[in-house]
Amino acid sequence: MLGSGFIGRFYADSIQGYRSKDKIVSIYSRRQESANKFAEDYKVGHVTINMEESIAHPDVDVVCISLPNHLHEEAVMLCCKHKKAVITTKPLGRNAEEAKRMLLAVEEAGIFNGYLEDLVYTPKFIKAFESVKNGALGRILWAKSRETHPGPHSDWFWNIELAGGGCILDLGCHCVEITRSYIGKDIRPVEVMCWADTQVKPIDAEDHAIGLVKYENGAIAQFEVSWTFRGGLDLRDEVMGTEGTIWINNFLRTGFEMFTTGKGDNYVAEKAESNSGWLFPVGDELNELGYNHMFMDMFNAIEEGRAPKETFYDGYVVNAVLDAAYKSAKSKAWEPVKLEIWRGQENVQKPSNLVEYDKDHYLVKEELTHYGAKKLILKHKTTGTISEQVLN
Amino acid sequence: MLGSGFIGRFYADSIQGYRSKDKIVSIYSRRQESANKFAEDYKVGHVTINMEESIAHPDVDVVCISLPNHLHEEAVMLCCKHKKAVITTKPLGRNAEEAKRMLLAVEEAGIFNGYLEDLVYTPKFIKAFESVKNGALGRILWAKSRETHPGPHSDWFWNIELAGGGCILDLGCHCVEITRSYIGKDIRPVEVMCWADTQVKPIDAEDHAIGLVKYENGAIAQFEVSWTFRGGLDLRDEVMGTEGTIWINNFLRTGFEMFTTGKGDNYVAEKAESNSGWLFPVGDELNELGYNHMFMDMFNAIEEGRAPKETFYDGYVVNAVLDAAYKSAKSKAWEPVKLEIWRGQENVQKPSNLVEYDKDHYLVKEELTHYGAKKLILKHKTTGTISEQVLN
Amino acid sequence: MLGSGFIGRFYADSIQGYRSKDKIVSIYSRRQESANKFAEDYKVGHVTINMEESIAHPDVDVVCISLPNHLHEEAVMLCCKHKKAVITTKPLGRNAEEAKRMLLAVEEAGIFNGYLEDLVYTPKFIKAFESVKNGALGRILWAKSRETHPGPHSDWFWNIELAGGGCILDLGCHCVEITRSYIGKDIRPVEVMCWADTQVKPIDAEDHAIGLVKYENGAIAQFEVSWTFRGGLDLRDEVMGTEGTIWINNFLRTGFEMFTTGKGDNYVAEKAESNSGWLFPVGDELNELGYNHMFMDMFNAIEEGRAPKETFYDGYVVNAVLDAAYKSAKSKAWEPVKLEIWRGQENVQKPSNLVEYDKDHYLVKEELTHYGAKKLILKHKTTGTISEQVLN
Amino acid sequence: MLGSGFIGRFYADSIQGYRSKDKIVSIYSRRQESANKFAEDYKVGHVTINMEESIAHPDVDVVCISLPNHLHEEAVMLCCKHKKAVITTKPLGRNAEEAKRMLLAVEEAGIFNGYLEDLVYTPKFIKAFESVKNGALGRILWAKSRETHPGPHSDWFWNIELAGGGCILDLGCHCVEITRSYIGKDIRPVEVMCWADTQVKPIDAEDHAIGLVKYENGAIAQFEVSWTFRGGLDLRDEVMGTEGTIWINNFLRTGFEMFTTGKGDNYVAEKAESNSGWLFPVGDELNELGYNHMFMDMFNAIEEGRAPKETFYDGYVVNAVLDAAYKSAKSKAWEPVKLEIWRGQENVQKPSNLVEYDKDHYLVKEELTHYGAKKLILKHKTTGTISEQVLN
């Protein structure tokens, strides 16, 4: 395990708690004190402040990178050198250039590579994704993901140099991969429009952003990210198709509601803002946030010699979309997504909107009126005239 | 009452049901049959297919325009001619040019003019607005309004010439006025970015659009509108400020949930898609959608000789914002909002992000950690260095 | 208006705000100061601390009793004497004996009598009730009403002599009338089982109770009432029938959710416990709690010379059910409901449970299995043997 | 694994999916065909229709009983004979007599015994339970559990002889253990009041019941169970204490909402009634229903040589409470819970309701009024007089 901070601990809780056979054998941290504390808490035998020593340790089979963004590339390159399987926290790189270098390096080294995008492993996502694949929503038109909270925990996030960006990079990477999954990971993201601003925090990076991503098949993705939200961790996704819609609330409204005057005084939930009043805890955060299912996929993939659901390639695509978002936030126009490596479908066409009604008309809409009758809105195929027809 | 269609009937139900002293005395409809039916249902004495005759009728004090968009201007001009108070359904015009002409005309004629934007009169909006004004959310950063459903009821909506546009004009006008109200009606909307597409319906106008509106004080508004949503009438608003957030669901989740196998067979709700399974009716649609409070404000304003909350001027501002949205959807860039008439504040500055912590630092964030300690993220005033401090 | 306390003010807000033609002309209060304040706030011309003077005032057409329970009978008798229409807050009496005397008196005097049970006038109740009547839920099996909060506002409620009881009388009267309405007001309530205790408050009356009411047609009603609930005003109803279910939340979850750090400092909602954290305001309390629809029915009924939906007779039935509840709480057994006056159906039979499947079997259940097949559970008509059948 | 039906498959999915080291080595079923299918699906080596052969198989360390209720005792006795650890599905016995025999037998045999009450292992329950233990709700006053659905899957459930009862035994066993856990498993359940009826199904057992269980410390538990609910699987719990309340929805409202016109056609959720309209799937049923956490506790307990959270003793207590419920449903009075074996606290007193305000008064209530002032309701210590005091 590289990194002993907030996310490293979340990962460790999941890794050692779930499959019962995976064990952290070495911990690297930049600070000795922090490494020691982690080793004690998780009963880790090897402790070091030398990253390469941890990676090269003979008992280490898989390296899990839970480091600040600016250290990902160095760690990945060392994994390549020592031929160790590597899984890394999100985002893969600070930009697509870094991500591409990492992707090419792990593929050349022939090592297992996993991208730890937990939010496409949440139980709700997995179930929703199945429904989408089964056609329950018809053709997907729009997918939106929102992740906002009152700001990250560690200092480096707030430093634009180390982090590579603000909430777009920190949170938008989740949203892009979630929405891309619903629309189809083999459909090319074409261009991005993004608004970003620093509305509240005294920092250089953006603390609030909204973006749109257009896909080649005409579908549109949307992300809403912020470090200025008050009220906890707001994680909501929506997908809309021609035959239905899905609304997912991963955190603040999961069927668990508690009011307390505040006599109890314990940890309630990640990024909760209070210990009294109406609270909305999550039963099992590790599970609801996808950590368990994610590590199970990663370790099972290693054992079975297959790629996991999320690889460095996915991390690279996400970085490329976010690069376009940053560019658009400055240029104030739609910016193309530059994907030098693309492994999905090419030249996908937007499907036709025309639904045949009879030989002369297309069907615009069919409905039950306020007063009980069935009404049709039709469009004449040649003249284009819109007409209404009420059936009884 | 000019117009006997879907919205005319909604208005009539509210007008005659609520204050108990207002009475529809004349109905004009383009079709005699429809006018007769309306007159019979609402016990209206005067029935005509001549618009001016209805407006000029001596018993008519107030003219309520519930006509398709392309007929608003003609009706308004006749009200000016006959000096009758006029209230008109949304949007005011098909574009800002039309809206401006109507605005100038009613002001020159000196007649009462009301803009029937019901969704800033819903009980939830009114209460939320008070909280916002009281400062419960702090400084407003973002306001979003979503209105989507499976498409409008009448044929003329689907004709881009008569309607003036698609779902942006039909639904976006609500969203713009709702979000503008939260941000401050005296704050100038500066520019608009909009994505729009015709994804599903065989029509010329857009059936799905997402837009962002930037205000002079740095706040951002968002609208999501569609005629392709499946699941009913989705009316949700969100407002986010430095001190809090509000989520409003006006229709599909209001604390009324019903499962039925479908033996009952009646009207459930506006734009509901089914009569069986889990349904989410609204107790009192007229009230929840703001019609009652809106007409009460209009009639009280007339009696008290004051302007109502929503006037033609508001309708004009909304049209100007939507014009910019249409332009942006084509140009694929942010477009300025052209407001030749502006009656709000000028040269509003975006507030500072700097929160003093001590003489050397600004406060970036203060939080309770996962493990109970209090942590500060600080920024040095001169060097800009970000640092972490844990207090016990 | 008799009474200037909490409920008197709620009533006044509704009466003068809604129909725009009803006016409070006289206010009686036991305390001069309180009467004066009320008169000032609601612009009432006649102020008195002599109850009969207010009732007898020539401008008074309708007397609205908003007094503590122990004063209802006296006020009603004076209305009979002066032949004034009377509407009274809930409960009608402190027990069925008092209620019966009032019922007989108003009927003998031939005066209009209305029972102000607002919760069968809420928009949600009205809509749900229509669905039930239309058969959307099939045969009603169970109806439950829950009303709990942290305790009433005025001192007399806590005095068992003046109030006549604790939360059963204060809140149970709502629950009984709500559930009785769903099951059928013409179906006789047969017997009651009730648990009651004083769990928290240092008082003589009960502060928490749960009761079951059996109806002649086999349906069961349930009430849950408490003055010890923490979290606000919990008003939830459920109805369950052979074809469906309805869940209503009247107050704490109505599609309006707000998080605030607490900078705003105003009244949020009736019996809310806090001004910060997650709050759940109600858009328009007067409307959501049924006051507007209730007074409209009362005044329209008076004008139309008909009985309102809720009369003293209903108040009497409710008191009789609550008397049985109190008796059961002591005897620890089911107690019969003593209804000396009964105006509904007699000798209603419980319907049969037998659903014909084929000539030899009754159908017990039909379902889609976990693995996709259709499964039937059947019961042999003569042998009673249960068998399973899987269809494809 | 004994039993290859619905619940056996749920268990198998959890056991083999979760800890990654537990393996089903033998399957017994009453029907060869069913045993074979199970063995194939879960890759089980040993297949038999002889129960003792499966239990005695040398590779079997733990016997998991997933059989109809009437076969539990026989299976448990064989486990005692062969000294195999045994875990059994709920309820333990068809009545307390059976349960007691099983409890005494496993204890005499000295074998590990676990009671598979999954609903006290759901992530939400575990988190809620921690909050209760931490005092977030203060003293617990009331705990309610509701489990209703349209009826069980297998034929034997509907046969009162094999099942031992109807929905009280099938579903009430969950509710009793959930509510007992919140109130305190060391607090004696004293007496039970229960209503039960056969309202819809053509069977001998009850298909709907409501019960109250009084505990020695004055807390009250409530269960609502039915096989006649329409709308899916309704699993809701509530706990109310002097300082707060918890509402849990385990199934129908968990933050996952889907509307579909029905083009997708797959399994949505346990006991869902439809594949179209608004649906409320659960992300990961095995986890949400507690199976994973339950088996982890069971297997960890075996490895660590400790008792699991739920043992046969708990199953016995539950049966004793349900016996009293059945008795009360017939006697129509409160019935004592007969616990010949009791291992909790004795002679617990109900706590005092008196809260000191000053030397002369107890505090009844403190509140913020509608109009902003702070109001106290006090009770005089000696006279008992209730008075109001308004503070500014």
PDB file of N, CA, C and O in Angstrom, chain A residues 139 141 144 151 153 155 191 197-200 202 218 222 224 236 238 240 332 350 353 365 367 375 379 388, chain B residues 139 141 144 151 153 155 191 197-200 202 218 222 224 236 238 332 350 353 365 367 375 379 388:
ATOM      1  N   ARG A 139     -33.175   3.539 -25.600  1.00  0.00           N
ATOM      2  CA  ARG A 139     -31.954   4.219 -26.032  1.00  0.00           C
ATOM      3  C   ARG A 139     -31.591   5.314 -25.030  1.00  0.00           C
ATOM      4  O   ARG A 139     -32.438   6.117 -24.655  1.00  0.00           O
ATOM      5  N   LEU A 141     -30.408   8.709 -23.637  1.00  0.00           N
ATOM      6  CA  LEU A 141     -30.360  10.067 -24.177  1.00  0.00           C
ATOM      7  C   LEU A 141     -29.460  10.981 -23.354  1.00  0.00           C
ATOM      8  O   LEU A 141     -28.817  11.878 -23.886  1.00  0.00           O
ATOM      9  N   LYS A 144     -26.442  11.804 -16.109  1.00  0.00           N
ATOM     10  CA  LYS A 144     -25.869  12.862 -15.295  1.00  0.00           C
ATOM     11  C   LYS A 144     -25.336  12.304 -14.003  1.00  0.00           C
ATOM     12  O   LYS A 144     -25.903  11.383 -13.416  1.00  0.00           O
ATOM     13  N   GLY A 151     -15.704  19.924   0.484  1.00  0.00           N
ATOM     14  CA  GLY A 151     -14.261  20.024   0.232  1.00  0.00           C
ATOM     15  C   GLY A 151     -13.500  18.820   0.736  1.00  0.00           C
ATOM     16  O   GLY A 151     -13.900  18.184   1.703  1.00  0.00           O
ATOM     17  N   HIS A 153     -10.221  16.369   2.216  1.00  0.00           N
ATOM     18  CA  HIS A 153      -9.657  16.321   3.560  1.00  0.00           C
ATOM     19  C   HIS A 153      -8.188  16.738   3.642  1.00  0.00           C
ATOM     20  O   HIS A 153      -7.758  17.276   4.658  1.00  0.00           O
ATOM     21  N   ASP A 155      -4.404  18.508   2.566  1.00  0.00           N
ATOM     22  CA  ASP A 155      -3.934  19.799   2.071  1.00  0.00           C
ATOM     23  C   ASP A 155      -3.581  19.802   0.582  1.00  0.00           C
ATOM     24  O   ASP A 155      -3.858  20.760  -0.129  1.00  0.00           O
ATOM     25  N   GLU A 191     -17.063  16.005 -27.711  1.00  0.00           N
ATOM     26  CA  GLU A 191     -16.652  17.340 -27.289  1.00  0.00           C
ATOM     27  C   GLU A 191     -17.273  17.704 -25.948  1.00  0.00           C
ATOM     28  O   GLU A 191     -18.225  17.079 -25.498  1.00  0.00           O
ATOM     29  N   ASP A 197     -15.690  27.826 -11.891  1.00  0.00           N
ATOM     30  CA  ASP A 197     -15.389  29.079 -11.214  1.00  0.00           C
ATOM     31  C   ASP A 197     -14.866  28.769  -9.809  1.00  0.00           C
ATOM     32  O   ASP A 197     -15.044  27.667  -9.283  1.00  0.00           O
ATOM     33  N   THR A 198     -14.207  29.757  -9.239  1.00  0.00           N
ATOM     34  CA  THR A 198     -13.799  29.666  -7.839  1.00  0.00           C
ATOM     35  C   THR A 198     -14.713  30.610  -7.090  1.00  0.00           C
ATOM     36  O   THR A 198     -14.464  31.809  -7.017  1.00  0.00           O
ATOM     37  N   GLN A 199     -15.801  30.058  -6.564  1.00  0.00           N
ATOM     38  CA  GLN A 199     -16.845  30.923  -6.010  1.00  0.00           C
ATOM     39  C   GLN A 199     -16.656  31.236  -4.539  1.00  0.00           C
ATOM     40  O   GLN A 199     -17.091  32.268  -4.062  1.00  0.00           O
ATOM     41  N   VAL A 200     -16.049  30.327  -3.795  1.00  0.00           N
ATOM     42  CA  VAL A 200     -16.033  30.468  -2.338  1.00  0.00           C
ATOM     43  C   VAL A 200     -14.642  30.354  -1.714  1.00  0.00           C
ATOM     44  O   VAL A 200     -14.287  31.141  -0.846  1.00  0.00           O
ATOM     45  N   PRO A 202     -10.559  30.383  -1.077  1.00  0.00           N
ATOM     46  CA  PRO A 202      -9.468  31.278  -1.473  1.00  0.00           C
ATOM     47  C   PRO A 202      -8.353  30.485  -2.142  1.00  0.00           C
ATOM     48  O   PRO A 202      -7.238  30.408  -1.625  1.00  0.00           O
ATOM     49  N   GLY A 218     -24.975  10.862 -30.176  1.00  0.00           N
ATOM     50  CA  GLY A 218     -25.975  11.884 -29.899  1.00  0.00           C
ATOM     51  C   GLY A 218     -26.363  11.982 -28.431  1.00  0.00           C
ATOM     52  O   GLY A 218     -27.069  12.903 -28.031  1.00  0.00           O
ATOM     53  N   GLN A 222     -23.602  14.749 -18.368  1.00  0.00           N
ATOM     54  CA  GLN A 222     -23.532  15.989 -17.593  1.00  0.00           C
ATOM     55  C   GLN A 222     -22.835  15.707 -16.277  1.00  0.00           C
ATOM     56  O   GLN A 222     -23.080  14.691 -15.650  1.00  0.00           O
ATOM     57  N   GLU A 224     -21.872  17.593 -12.450  1.00  0.00           N
ATOM     58  CA  GLU A 224     -21.997  18.720 -11.529  1.00  0.00           C
ATOM     59  C   GLU A 224     -21.089  18.416 -10.350  1.00  0.00           C
ATOM     60  O   GLU A 224     -21.309  17.439  -9.636  1.00  0.00           O
ATOM     61  N   ARG A 236     -25.432  11.822  -6.512  1.00  0.00           N
ATOM     62  CA  ARG A 236     -26.660  11.405  -7.196  1.00  0.00           C
ATOM     63  C   ARG A 236     -26.418  11.239  -8.685  1.00  0.00           C
ATOM     64  O   ARG A 236     -25.744  12.067  -9.298  1.00  0.00           O
ATOM     65  N   GLU A 238     -28.385  10.248 -12.523  1.00  0.00           N
ATOM     66  CA  GLU A 238     -29.651  10.066 -13.246  1.00  0.00           C
ATOM     67  C   GLU A 238     -29.348   9.620 -14.673  1.00  0.00           C
ATOM     68  O   GLU A 238     -28.368  10.068 -15.261  1.00  0.00           O
ATOM     69  N   MET A 240     -31.492   8.851 -18.392  1.00  0.00           N
ATOM     70  CA  MET A 240     -32.777   9.039 -19.049  1.00  0.00           C
ATOM     71  C   MET A 240     -32.685   8.395 -20.428  1.00  0.00           C
ATOM     72  O   MET A 240     -31.721   8.626 -21.166  1.00  0.00           O
ATOM     73  N   LYS A 332     -14.459  29.157 -23.216  1.00  0.00           N
ATOM     74  CA  LYS A 332     -15.894  29.454 -23.232  1.00  0.00           C
ATOM     75  C   LYS A 332     -16.587  28.940 -24.499  1.00  0.00           C
ATOM     76  O   LYS A 332     -17.574  29.518 -24.962  1.00  0.00           O
ATOM     77  N   LYS A 350     -26.071   8.879 -35.171  1.00  0.00           N
ATOM     78  CA  LYS A 350     -27.212   9.175 -34.310  1.00  0.00           C
ATOM     79  C   LYS A 350     -28.439   8.488 -34.899  1.00  0.00           C
ATOM     80  O   LYS A 350     -28.686   8.594 -36.106  1.00  0.00           O
ATOM     81  N   ASN A 353     -35.117   9.756 -35.621  1.00  0.00           N
ATOM     82  CA  ASN A 353     -36.203  10.126 -34.714  1.00  0.00           C
ATOM     83  C   ASN A 353     -37.570   9.738 -35.251  1.00  0.00           C
ATOM     84  O   ASN A 353     -38.575  10.002 -34.611  1.00  0.00           O
ATOM     85  N   LYS A 365     -46.586  12.053 -30.732  1.00  0.00           N
ATOM     86  CA  LYS A 365     -46.906  11.758 -29.352  1.00  0.00           C
ATOM     87  C   LYS A 365     -48.260  11.084 -29.253  1.00  0.00           C
ATOM     88  O   LYS A 365     -49.150  11.352 -30.042  1.00  0.00           O
ATOM     89  N   GLU A 367     -51.075  10.197 -26.119  1.00  0.00           N
ATOM     90  CA  GLU A 367     -51.291  10.407 -24.689  1.00  0.00           C
ATOM     91  C   GLU A 367     -52.740  10.222 -24.282  1.00  0.00           C
ATOM     92  O   GLU A 367     -53.656  10.228 -25.107  1.00  0.00           O
ATOM     93  N   LYS A 375     -55.231  10.754 -27.318  1.00  0.00           N
ATOM     94  CA  LYS A 375     -54.944  11.781 -28.306  1.00  0.00           C
ATOM     95  C   LYS A 375     -53.627  11.487 -29.011  1.00  0.00           C
ATOM     96  O   LYS A 375     -52.657  11.085 -28.385  1.00  0.00           O
ATOM     97  N   LYS A 379     -47.312  13.930 -37.586  1.00  0.00           N
ATOM     98  CA  LYS A 379     -46.618  14.829 -38.504  1.00  0.00           C
ATOM     99  C   LYS A 379     -46.707  14.239 -39.901  1.00  0.00           C
ATOM    100  O   LYS A 379     -46.366  13.059 -40.099  1.00  0.00           O
ATOM    101  N   GLU A 388     -53.535  17.013 -34.850  1.00  0.00           N
ATOM    102  CA  GLU A 388     -54.005  16.345 -33.652  1.00  0.00           C
ATOM    103  C   GLU A 388     -55.130  15.399 -34.023  1.00  0.00           C
ATOM    104  O   GLU A 388     -55.947  15.729 -34.874  1.00  0.00           O
TER     105      GLU A 388
ATOM    106  N   ARG B 139     -24.863  33.195   0.825  1.00  0.00           N
ATOM    107  CA  ARG B 139     -24.786  33.759  -0.518  1.00  0.00           C
ATOM    108  C   ARG B 139     -25.137  32.677  -1.539  1.00  0.00           C
ATOM    109  O   ARG B 139     -24.616  31.571  -1.487  1.00  0.00           O
ATOM    110  N   LEU B 141     -25.017  30.517  -4.748  1.00  0.00           N
ATOM    111  CA  LEU B 141     -23.967  30.187  -5.711  1.00  0.00           C
ATOM    112  C   LEU B 141     -24.535  29.595  -6.991  1.00  0.00           C
ATOM    113  O   LEU B 141     -23.998  29.789  -8.077  1.00  0.00           O
ATOM    114  N   LYS B 144     -30.819  25.700  -9.761  1.00  0.00           N
ATOM    115  CA  LYS B 144     -31.143  24.882 -10.907  1.00  0.00           C
ATOM    116  C   LYS B 144     -32.622  24.566 -10.924  1.00  0.00           C
ATOM    117  O   LYS B 144     -33.238  24.370  -9.882  1.00  0.00           O
ATOM    118  N   GLY B 151     -43.877  15.437 -23.203  1.00  0.00           N
ATOM    119  CA  GLY B 151     -44.314  16.279 -24.319  1.00  0.00           C
ATOM    120  C   GLY B 151     -45.638  16.956 -24.045  1.00  0.00           C
ATOM    121  O   GLY B 151     -46.477  16.432 -23.322  1.00  0.00           O
ATOM    122  N   HIS B 153     -49.476  18.895 -24.750  1.00  0.00           N
ATOM    123  CA  HIS B 153     -50.745  18.300 -25.132  1.00  0.00           C
ATOM    124  C   HIS B 153     -51.283  18.749 -26.485  1.00  0.00           C
ATOM    125  O   HIS B 153     -51.958  17.985 -27.157  1.00  0.00           O
ATOM    126  N   ASP B 155     -51.373  20.453 -30.431  1.00  0.00           N
ATOM    127  CA  ASP B 155     -50.596  20.359 -31.662  1.00  0.00           C
ATOM    128  C   ASP B 155     -49.689  21.556 -31.921  1.00  0.00           C
ATOM    129  O   ASP B 155     -48.565  21.395 -32.372  1.00  0.00           O
ATOM    130  N   GLU B 191     -24.610  36.125 -19.438  1.00  0.00           N
ATOM    131  CA  GLU B 191     -24.457  35.342 -20.662  1.00  0.00           C
ATOM    132  C   GLU B 191     -24.974  33.930 -20.470  1.00  0.00           C
ATOM    133  O   GLU B 191     -25.168  33.466 -19.354  1.00  0.00           O
ATOM    134  N   ASP B 197     -30.893  19.707 -28.571  1.00  0.00           N
ATOM    135  CA  ASP B 197     -30.910  18.727 -29.658  1.00  0.00           C
ATOM    136  C   ASP B 197     -32.335  18.204 -29.833  1.00  0.00           C
ATOM    137  O   ASP B 197     -33.181  18.344 -28.955  1.00  0.00           O
ATOM    138  N   THR B 198     -32.561  17.615 -30.996  1.00  0.00           N
ATOM    139  CA  THR B 198     -33.819  16.924 -31.232  1.00  0.00           C
ATOM    140  C   THR B 198     -33.471  15.442 -31.231  1.00  0.00           C
ATOM    141  O   THR B 198     -33.041  14.889 -32.228  1.00  0.00           O
ATOM    142  N   GLN B 199     -33.600  14.837 -30.063  1.00  0.00           N
ATOM    143  CA  GLN B 199     -33.097  13.476 -29.891  1.00  0.00           C
ATOM    144  C   GLN B 199     -34.108  12.403 -30.248  1.00  0.00           C
ATOM    145  O   GLN B 199     -33.738  11.307 -30.644  1.00  0.00           O
ATOM    146  N   VAL B 200     -35.380  12.686 -30.067  1.00  0.00           N
ATOM    147  CA  VAL B 200     -36.381  11.615 -30.169  1.00  0.00           C
ATOM    148  C   VAL B 200     -37.537  11.951 -31.105  1.00  0.00           C
ATOM    149  O   VAL B 200     -37.945  11.123 -31.912  1.00  0.00           O
ATOM    150  N   PRO B 202     -39.904  13.543 -34.100  1.00  0.00           N
ATOM    151  CA  PRO B 202     -39.696  13.892 -35.509  1.00  0.00           C
ATOM    152  C   PRO B 202     -40.132  15.329 -35.776  1.00  0.00           C
ATOM    153  O   PRO B 202     -41.057  15.563 -36.541  1.00  0.00           O
ATOM    154  N   GLY B 218     -21.689  36.569 -10.171  1.00  0.00           N
ATOM    155  CA  GLY B 218     -20.922  35.319 -10.151  1.00  0.00           C
ATOM    156  C   GLY B 218     -21.766  34.086  -9.921  1.00  0.00           C
ATOM    157  O   GLY B 218     -21.276  32.965 -10.039  1.00  0.00           O
ATOM    158  N   GLN B 222     -29.015  27.109 -13.845  1.00  0.00           N
ATOM    159  CA  GLN B 222     -28.992  25.957 -14.747  1.00  0.00           C
ATOM    160  C   GLN B 222     -30.416  25.548 -15.070  1.00  0.00           C
ATOM    161  O   GLN B 222     -31.274  25.548 -14.190  1.00  0.00           O
ATOM    162  N   GLU B 224     -32.727  22.429 -17.080  1.00  0.00           N
ATOM    163  CA  GLU B 224     -32.773  21.140 -17.767  1.00  0.00           C
ATOM    164  C   GLU B 224     -34.207  20.957 -18.231  1.00  0.00           C
ATOM    165  O   GLU B 224     -35.115  20.879 -17.403  1.00  0.00           O
ATOM    166  N   ARG B 236     -38.280  19.623 -10.545  1.00  0.00           N
ATOM    167  CA  ARG B 236     -37.414  19.702  -9.365  1.00  0.00           C
ATOM    168  C   ARG B 236     -36.533  20.938  -9.424  1.00  0.00           C
ATOM    169  O   ARG B 236     -35.995  21.252 -10.473  1.00  0.00           O
ATOM    170  N   GLU B 238     -33.305  23.093  -7.286  1.00  0.00           N
ATOM    171  CA  GLU B 238     -32.272  23.049  -6.252  1.00  0.00           C
ATOM    172  C   GLU B 238     -31.605  24.420  -6.172  1.00  0.00           C
ATOM    173  O   GLU B 238     -31.409  25.075  -7.186  1.00  0.00           O
ATOM    174  N   LYS B 332     -22.543  27.404 -30.378  1.00  0.00           N
ATOM    175  CA  LYS B 332     -21.722  26.540 -29.535  1.00  0.00           C
ATOM    176  C   LYS B 332     -20.747  27.325 -28.657  1.00  0.00           C
ATOM    177  O   LYS B 332     -19.654  26.843 -28.333  1.00  0.00           O
ATOM    178  N   LYS B 350     -18.548  40.485  -7.989  1.00  0.00           N
ATOM    179  CA  LYS B 350     -18.495  39.173  -7.363  1.00  0.00           C
ATOM    180  C   LYS B 350     -17.834  39.327  -6.002  1.00  0.00           C
ATOM    181  O   LYS B 350     -16.809  39.969  -5.885  1.00  0.00           O
ATOM    182  N   ASN B 353     -13.564  35.816  -1.961  1.00  0.00           N
ATOM    183  CA  ASN B 353     -13.534  34.462  -1.419  1.00  0.00           C
ATOM    184  C   ASN B 353     -12.706  34.357  -0.154  1.00  0.00           C
ATOM    185  O   ASN B 353     -12.557  33.275   0.401  1.00  0.00           O
ATOM    186  N   LYS B 365     -10.651  25.542   4.821  1.00  0.00           N
ATOM    187  CA  LYS B 365     -11.660  24.596   5.268  1.00  0.00           C
ATOM    188  C   LYS B 365     -11.442  24.209   6.715  1.00  0.00           C
ATOM    189  O   LYS B 365     -10.309  24.163   7.180  1.00  0.00           O
ATOM    190  N   GLU B 367     -12.843  21.128   9.361  1.00  0.00           N
ATOM    191  CA  GLU B 367     -13.674  19.925   9.373  1.00  0.00           C
ATOM    192  C   GLU B 367     -13.379  19.027  10.549  1.00  0.00           C
ATOM    193  O   GLU B 367     -12.343  19.138  11.206  1.00  0.00           O
ATOM    194  N   LYS B 375      -9.736  19.591  11.995  1.00  0.00           N
ATOM    195  CA  LYS B 375      -8.640  19.874  11.087  1.00  0.00           C
ATOM    196  C   LYS B 375      -8.890  21.171  10.335  1.00  0.00           C
ATOM    197  O   LYS B 375      -9.998  21.439   9.899  1.00  0.00           O
ATOM    198  N   LYS B 379      -4.383  28.891   4.075  1.00  0.00           N
ATOM    199  CA  LYS B 379      -3.592  29.394   2.960  1.00  0.00           C
ATOM    200  C   LYS B 379      -2.837  30.628   3.429  1.00  0.00           C
ATOM    201  O   LYS B 379      -3.441  31.557   3.997  1.00  0.00           O
ATOM    202  N   GLU B 388      -1.901  22.272   6.513  1.00  0.00           N
ATOM    203  CA  GLU B 388      -2.893  21.559   7.309  1.00  0.00           C
ATOM    204  C   GLU B 388      -2.580  21.759   8.784  1.00  0.00           C
ATOM    205  O   GLU B 388      -1.411  21.782   9.161  1.00  0.00           O
TER     206      GLU B 388
END
